[in-house]
Amino acid sequence: MMKPDKSAIVVNGRTYQTPKRPTVVICLDGSEPGYIEKAIEAGVAPTFARFMRDGAHVHASSVIPSFTNPNNLSIITGQPPSVHGIAGNYFYDVANDREVMMNDPQFLRAPTILAGMYDAGFKVAAVTAKDKLRSLLSHGLDYSDGRAIAFSSEKADHATMKANGIDDVLNFVGLPLPEVYSADLSEFVFAAGVKLVRHHRPDLMYLSTTDYIQHKVGPGTKIANDFYAMIDRYLAQLDSLGCNIVATADHGMNDKFMSGGQPDVLYLQDLFDEWLGKGNARVILPITDPYVAHHGSLGSFATIYLPTNIDAEPLIARLKATAGIDVALARKAACDRFELPADRVGDIVAISSRHKVLGTSRDRHDLSGLTEPLRSHGGLTEERVPMIVNGKIALPPGHLLRNFDVFDVALNRIQ
Ligand code: ZN
Ligand code: ZN
């Protein structure tokens, strides 16, 4: 196949040099700063240590809400949610009075960098842990000419040439289909990534894991160190295959429980029912998704829809005076500050403090799947994430790095 001769592409107003060697961008879901450092201290992550020493290690800010989908879509489009439209896993469709999942590409308002690179004639690949992200991240790819491959670990056994650009994935990767709640789901992503570089040599590849382990345990634990040691081994392989590698995270992770181990929850629907009468306000938790076992739909970000005749300001003042609330803002102020799409955000945005999560009503959260004390994310306290590169980078002075600059770093900034 002839290499396309285009030297740069423009996607959503940003310019990206086309890759001269295979370029791998990795989103380590929920990789709070500290996990990698602790694994290095334990002596199980020599490749990370080498990248951080001889390449680059910086920190970046995630998108708020610090949830998986908004951040993955920001990473793949290079833009905040105000541009790509995905402000959560879940939103309230006011026009049709229904709460809907935002898994479908119909909700995506911007093209992806991956599709831009594909359109310019390059080979691209994306592997995600969960299938919910795969359809969004692979939007715009065409599988008919063998230059695009995209699949999830979760549905690896369902991959077809027509829908994914590859089939017989379990055989190709050489691992069994992983459980959806497991470290194996993320390992499969990396194992697939290494095989893809070996056998398909994509010019640009995006790998996105799941934060099952980070929800479960903190940095420095045996389980966490084992997880990062596993990642480290695959990074060593990708590195030896001659890839440019940049790893970042969609968001961090914090303990969200009380001294007895119970989740520290502020039930906002109960609170608004008390303030405004039952069911008059509608609390939406954009963390909500079909995979609730590891967080019980409890995160640190909520948005509240009010009845039309109710003024938000006095309620914002009451929220601000409530223990565990870090930030409470009206829609416009929240959308300006966090670059969110106003039509997918309620009248009020509430963010909880470091160790607190926001719920709807006490009776609407199934916490039976929580086998460990709750760890979660969504707020400003989970905004800081690492960015690690296997080569030196040159950033413009004073540049406030975002995690969604990761493709810019990978394609434009490695020296
Ligand atoms: Zn995540
Ligand atoms: Zn999570």
XYZ file of C-alpha atoms and ligand atoms in Angstrom:
417
model
C 0.000 0.000 0.000
C 1.403 3.435 -0.976
C 1.974 5.822 1.925
C -0.171 8.928 1.587
C 1.948 12.053 1.087
C -0.059 14.473 3.204
C 2.199 15.981 5.900
C -0.549 17.298 8.168
C -4.288 17.168 8.692
C -6.692 19.614 10.333
C -9.428 18.277 12.607
C -11.783 20.564 14.499
C -9.495 23.509 13.804
C -6.334 21.862 15.157
C -3.419 20.762 12.987
C -1.825 17.326 13.414
C 1.358 16.170 11.661
C 0.813 12.832 9.995
C 2.719 9.998 11.702
C 6.102 8.898 10.400
C 6.179 5.890 12.702
C 3.318 3.992 14.377
C 1.846 6.318 16.970
C -0.045 4.902 19.929
C -2.229 7.065 22.160
C -3.376 5.343 25.331
C -6.102 6.299 27.777
C -5.504 4.550 31.085
C -8.978 4.813 32.551
C -9.039 6.260 36.078
C -5.243 6.452 36.341
C -4.994 8.837 39.273
C -1.456 10.225 39.710
C 0.326 7.870 42.105
C -0.580 4.484 40.637
C 2.336 4.450 38.227
C 4.760 6.017 40.718
C 3.899 3.378 43.334
C 4.301 0.559 40.815
C 7.716 1.961 39.899
C 8.657 2.158 43.592
C 7.661 -1.479 43.956
C 10.008 -2.291 41.091
C 7.323 -3.720 38.804
C 7.120 -0.947 36.177
C 10.582 -0.513 34.654
C 9.251 0.633 31.282
C 7.144 3.386 32.823
C 10.214 4.374 34.844
C 12.338 4.552 31.703
C 9.719 6.577 29.787
C 9.439 9.007 32.703
C 13.205 9.352 32.976
C 14.257 9.424 29.312
C 11.012 10.625 27.747
C 8.474 12.889 29.407
C 6.161 12.877 32.405
C 3.810 15.828 32.861
C 0.372 16.376 34.334
C -2.732 17.512 32.493
C -6.274 18.515 33.376
C -9.216 16.400 32.349
C -12.592 17.568 31.186
C -15.184 18.168 33.908
C -17.282 16.104 34.553
C -14.290 13.848 35.143
C -16.102 10.875 33.640
C -15.071 8.368 31.008
C -17.138 9.255 27.949
C -16.725 13.059 27.948
C -12.984 12.646 28.354
C -12.522 9.882 25.806
C -14.492 11.915 23.282
C -12.456 15.018 24.089
C -9.275 13.024 23.594
C -10.377 11.591 20.241
C -11.680 14.950 18.929
C -9.090 17.219 20.589
C -11.890 19.443 21.859
C -14.019 20.023 24.984
C -17.622 18.713 25.295
C -19.047 22.090 24.144
C -17.700 21.091 20.706
C -18.268 17.314 20.612
C -21.495 17.246 22.623
C -20.815 14.259 24.897
C -21.179 15.681 28.394
C -21.752 12.402 30.201
C -22.804 8.801 29.745
C -26.312 9.877 30.199
C -28.473 12.980 29.831
C -32.002 14.258 30.056
C -33.565 14.946 26.687
C -35.855 17.837 27.667
C -37.627 18.055 24.299
C -38.738 14.418 24.491
C -38.919 14.230 28.308
C -36.778 11.138 28.568
C -33.435 10.180 30.078
C -31.147 8.725 27.438
C -27.767 7.065 27.154
C -25.282 9.012 25.035
C -23.564 5.889 23.653
C -24.784 6.431 20.139
C -22.755 8.387 17.545
C -25.912 10.366 16.717
C -25.083 12.447 19.815
C -21.544 13.195 18.623
C -21.151 16.663 17.093
C -17.540 16.634 15.920
C -15.366 14.396 13.746
C -12.558 12.427 15.366
C -8.809 12.757 14.808
C -8.751 9.031 14.017
C -11.298 9.498 11.221
C -9.345 12.535 9.994
C -6.191 10.450 9.729
C -8.103 7.655 8.014
C -9.603 10.103 5.519
C -6.091 11.349 4.717
C -5.189 7.808 3.615
C -3.502 6.458 6.748
C -4.071 3.191 8.595
C -5.824 3.569 11.939
C -6.989 1.335 14.769
C -8.934 1.704 18.013
C -9.373 -0.849 20.774
C -11.545 -0.137 23.791
C -12.292 -2.207 26.855
C -16.031 -1.582 26.905
C -18.135 -1.664 23.805
C -20.064 1.480 24.808
C -17.083 3.594 23.821
C -16.149 1.731 20.680
C -19.070 2.974 18.600
C -18.401 6.610 19.573
C -14.626 6.495 19.184
C -14.735 4.706 15.839
C -17.327 7.004 14.330
C -16.509 7.971 10.747
C -14.248 5.000 9.981
C -14.838 2.904 6.887
C -13.877 -0.776 7.104
C -14.174 -1.624 3.408
C -10.548 -1.011 2.345
C -8.597 -2.643 5.195
C -7.181 0.623 6.583
C -9.382 0.814 9.695
C -9.867 -1.593 12.586
C -11.955 -0.909 15.702
C -13.293 -3.303 18.306
C -13.817 -3.728 22.033
C -12.500 -6.414 24.375
C -16.000 -6.849 25.711
C -17.447 -7.804 22.310
C -14.248 -9.154 20.733
C -16.025 -12.392 19.844
C -18.624 -10.423 17.830
C -16.146 -8.526 15.624
C -16.683 -8.801 11.876
C -14.805 -7.513 8.823
C -17.837 -5.445 7.898
C -18.429 -3.755 11.264
C -14.907 -3.783 12.772
C -12.411 -4.316 9.937
C -11.273 -7.550 11.582
C -12.744 -10.902 12.555
C -11.671 -13.934 14.563
C -10.267 -11.507 17.154
C -9.917 -14.013 20.015
C -7.686 -16.148 17.838
C -5.758 -13.114 16.593
C -5.120 -11.781 20.103
C -4.578 -15.241 21.582
C -6.598 -14.642 24.745
C -10.051 -15.830 25.817
C -12.971 -13.396 25.906
C -12.517 -11.476 29.180
C -15.158 -10.872 31.846
C -16.588 -7.334 31.701
C -15.666 -6.671 35.357
C -12.021 -7.637 35.308
C -8.438 -6.517 34.814
C -8.396 -8.929 31.862
C -10.710 -6.595 29.943
C -7.908 -3.995 29.921
C -5.156 -6.552 29.343
C -6.989 -7.670 26.221
C -6.805 -4.069 24.907
C -3.020 -4.042 25.243
C -2.500 -7.551 23.922
C -4.612 -6.590 20.893
C -2.647 -3.358 20.473
C 0.674 -5.209 20.309
C -0.709 -7.732 17.809
C -2.157 -4.949 15.663
C 1.187 -3.131 15.505
C 2.962 -6.391 14.615
C 0.560 -7.551 11.930
C -1.258 -4.450 10.644
C 1.169 -1.646 11.479
C -1.479 1.086 11.939
C -0.051 4.601 11.567
C -2.249 5.826 14.401
C -3.841 3.702 17.124
C -5.941 4.565 20.173
C -6.176 2.187 23.120
C -8.658 2.824 25.932
C -8.854 0.652 29.052
C -11.410 0.396 31.872
C -11.096 1.652 35.452
C -12.361 -1.515 37.161
C -9.113 -1.865 39.137
C -8.884 1.827 40.058
C -12.476 1.772 41.388
C -11.490 -1.188 43.503
C -8.107 -0.288 44.989
C -5.809 2.673 45.480
C -2.204 3.262 44.383
C 0.450 0.986 45.847
C -1.797 -1.988 46.585
C -0.771 -5.408 45.327
C -3.728 -5.530 42.912
C -2.930 -2.084 41.495
C 0.782 -2.823 41.181
C 0.048 -6.103 39.376
C -2.231 -4.215 36.980
C 0.390 -1.602 36.153
C 3.086 -4.281 35.877
C 0.912 -5.963 33.234
C 0.557 -2.668 31.333
C 4.292 -2.083 31.655
C 5.098 -5.343 29.884
C 2.938 -4.384 26.900
C 4.400 -0.867 26.793
C 7.854 -2.443 26.551
C 6.680 -4.431 23.517
C 5.080 -1.424 21.817
C 8.251 0.556 22.464
C 10.474 -2.141 21.000
C 8.246 -2.238 17.912
C 9.291 1.364 17.240
C 6.095 3.142 18.272
C 5.724 6.660 19.549
C 3.693 6.182 22.726
C 1.770 8.699 24.803
C -0.325 7.528 27.753
C -2.742 9.704 29.652
C -5.954 9.188 31.638
C -9.563 10.218 31.276
C -9.782 11.190 34.967
C -8.379 10.399 38.398
C -9.983 8.469 41.269
C -10.532 9.040 44.976
C -11.857 7.225 48.034
C -15.517 8.155 48.493
C -16.382 6.435 51.738
C -16.747 7.138 55.443
C -14.626 5.717 58.240
C -16.955 2.695 58.536
C -16.524 1.894 54.836
C -20.024 2.980 53.718
C -20.148 5.265 50.645
C -20.278 8.950 51.608
C -23.302 10.007 49.586
C -25.256 13.220 49.367
C -28.634 12.185 47.930
C -29.563 15.220 45.853
C -32.987 14.069 44.655
C -34.021 13.549 48.271
C -32.690 17.017 49.082
C -34.539 18.716 46.223
C -37.708 16.753 47.031
C -37.474 18.208 50.509
C -36.841 21.735 49.202
C -39.302 21.815 46.268
C -41.721 18.943 46.850
C -41.434 15.411 45.602
C -40.440 14.961 41.962
C -40.474 18.653 41.056
C -36.765 18.790 40.322
C -34.985 16.099 38.337
C -31.478 15.092 39.353
C -29.379 13.530 36.587
C -26.159 11.665 37.299
C -24.176 11.553 34.061
C -22.028 8.681 35.433
C -25.046 6.381 35.061
C -24.424 3.515 32.670
C -25.311 -0.145 32.359
C -22.136 -1.169 34.187
C -22.991 -0.131 37.744
C -21.354 -2.814 39.832
C -18.120 -0.966 40.508
C -19.591 2.459 41.359
C -23.327 2.051 41.947
C -23.887 5.115 39.691
C -22.303 7.273 42.378
C -19.897 9.976 41.195
C -19.011 13.539 42.120
C -20.946 15.374 39.419
C -24.683 15.936 39.049
C -26.934 18.225 37.070
C -30.390 19.288 38.191
C -33.371 20.254 36.071
C -35.816 22.614 37.805
C -39.485 23.310 37.087
C -39.738 26.324 34.744
C -41.128 28.687 37.391
C -38.308 28.136 39.871
C -35.331 30.485 40.186
C -32.026 28.600 40.369
C -30.040 31.160 42.370
C -31.527 30.639 45.871
C -31.182 26.874 45.404
C -27.562 27.280 44.322
C -26.967 29.292 47.503
C -28.543 26.497 49.578
C -26.456 23.888 47.792
C -23.261 25.851 48.406
C -24.110 25.864 52.113
C -24.545 22.070 52.092
C -21.706 19.962 53.471
C -19.863 18.041 50.751
C -20.677 20.436 47.903
C -17.524 21.747 46.267
C -19.094 23.750 43.427
C -22.674 24.718 42.571
C -23.267 26.753 39.433
C -26.115 27.813 37.180
C -26.152 26.269 33.713
C -24.510 29.155 31.890
C -21.737 29.639 34.426
C -21.047 25.892 34.466
C -21.009 25.631 30.663
C -18.667 28.642 30.393
C -16.288 27.352 33.044
C -16.224 23.684 32.018
C -16.891 24.116 28.264
C -20.062 22.022 28.262
C -22.942 21.862 25.749
C -25.728 23.956 27.308
C -28.509 21.860 25.768
C -27.290 18.751 27.601
C -26.833 20.297 31.039
C -29.519 21.016 33.640
C -30.357 24.331 35.328
C -27.805 23.660 38.054
C -24.487 21.815 38.091
C -23.307 20.402 41.422
C -19.863 18.959 42.140
C -19.028 17.236 45.398
C -15.841 17.420 47.428
C -12.959 14.939 47.360
C -14.449 12.118 49.430
C -18.157 12.689 48.710
C -20.382 11.386 45.934
C -23.751 12.580 44.677
C -26.750 10.284 44.419
C -30.353 10.698 43.341
C -32.636 9.077 45.961
C -31.369 6.650 48.552
C -33.741 3.930 47.274
C -32.631 4.276 43.632
C -29.006 3.163 44.055
C -28.211 -0.511 44.038
C -25.043 -0.729 46.103
C -25.103 -4.516 46.326
C -22.368 -4.779 43.656
C -19.931 -2.730 45.751
C -17.621 -5.350 47.140
C -15.049 -2.771 48.318
C -15.443 0.662 49.907
C -16.475 3.054 47.134
C -13.875 4.806 45.003
C -15.170 7.066 42.269
C -14.695 10.273 40.271
C -16.525 13.053 38.451
C -15.407 16.177 40.277
C -12.588 18.691 40.263
C -10.671 16.527 42.720
C -10.251 13.903 39.980
C -9.199 16.398 37.310
C -5.423 15.925 37.427
C -4.044 13.119 35.286
C -0.599 12.007 34.158
C 0.744 12.200 30.634
C 3.728 9.973 29.919
C 5.677 9.834 26.664
C 8.408 7.476 25.480
C 10.323 10.403 23.974
C 11.187 13.963 24.891
C 8.534 16.537 24.100
C 8.592 20.285 23.475
C 5.556 22.144 24.791
C 4.920 25.846 24.208
C 5.936 27.782 27.360
C 3.117 28.435 29.832
C 0.857 25.947 28.047
C -1.822 24.555 30.402
C -1.965 20.991 29.230
C -5.304 19.190 28.895
C -5.637 15.447 28.531
C -7.310 16.117 25.189
C -4.022 17.605 23.934
C -2.699 14.045 23.896
C -2.935 13.588 20.103
C -1.251 16.980 19.674
C 1.556 15.782 21.960
C 1.808 12.422 20.177
C 1.795 13.808 16.623
C 3.280 17.299 16.988
C 5.412 17.561 20.113
C 7.666 14.506 20.277
C 11.217 15.533 19.369
Zn -13.050 6.464 33.209
Zn -15.175 4.951 36.561
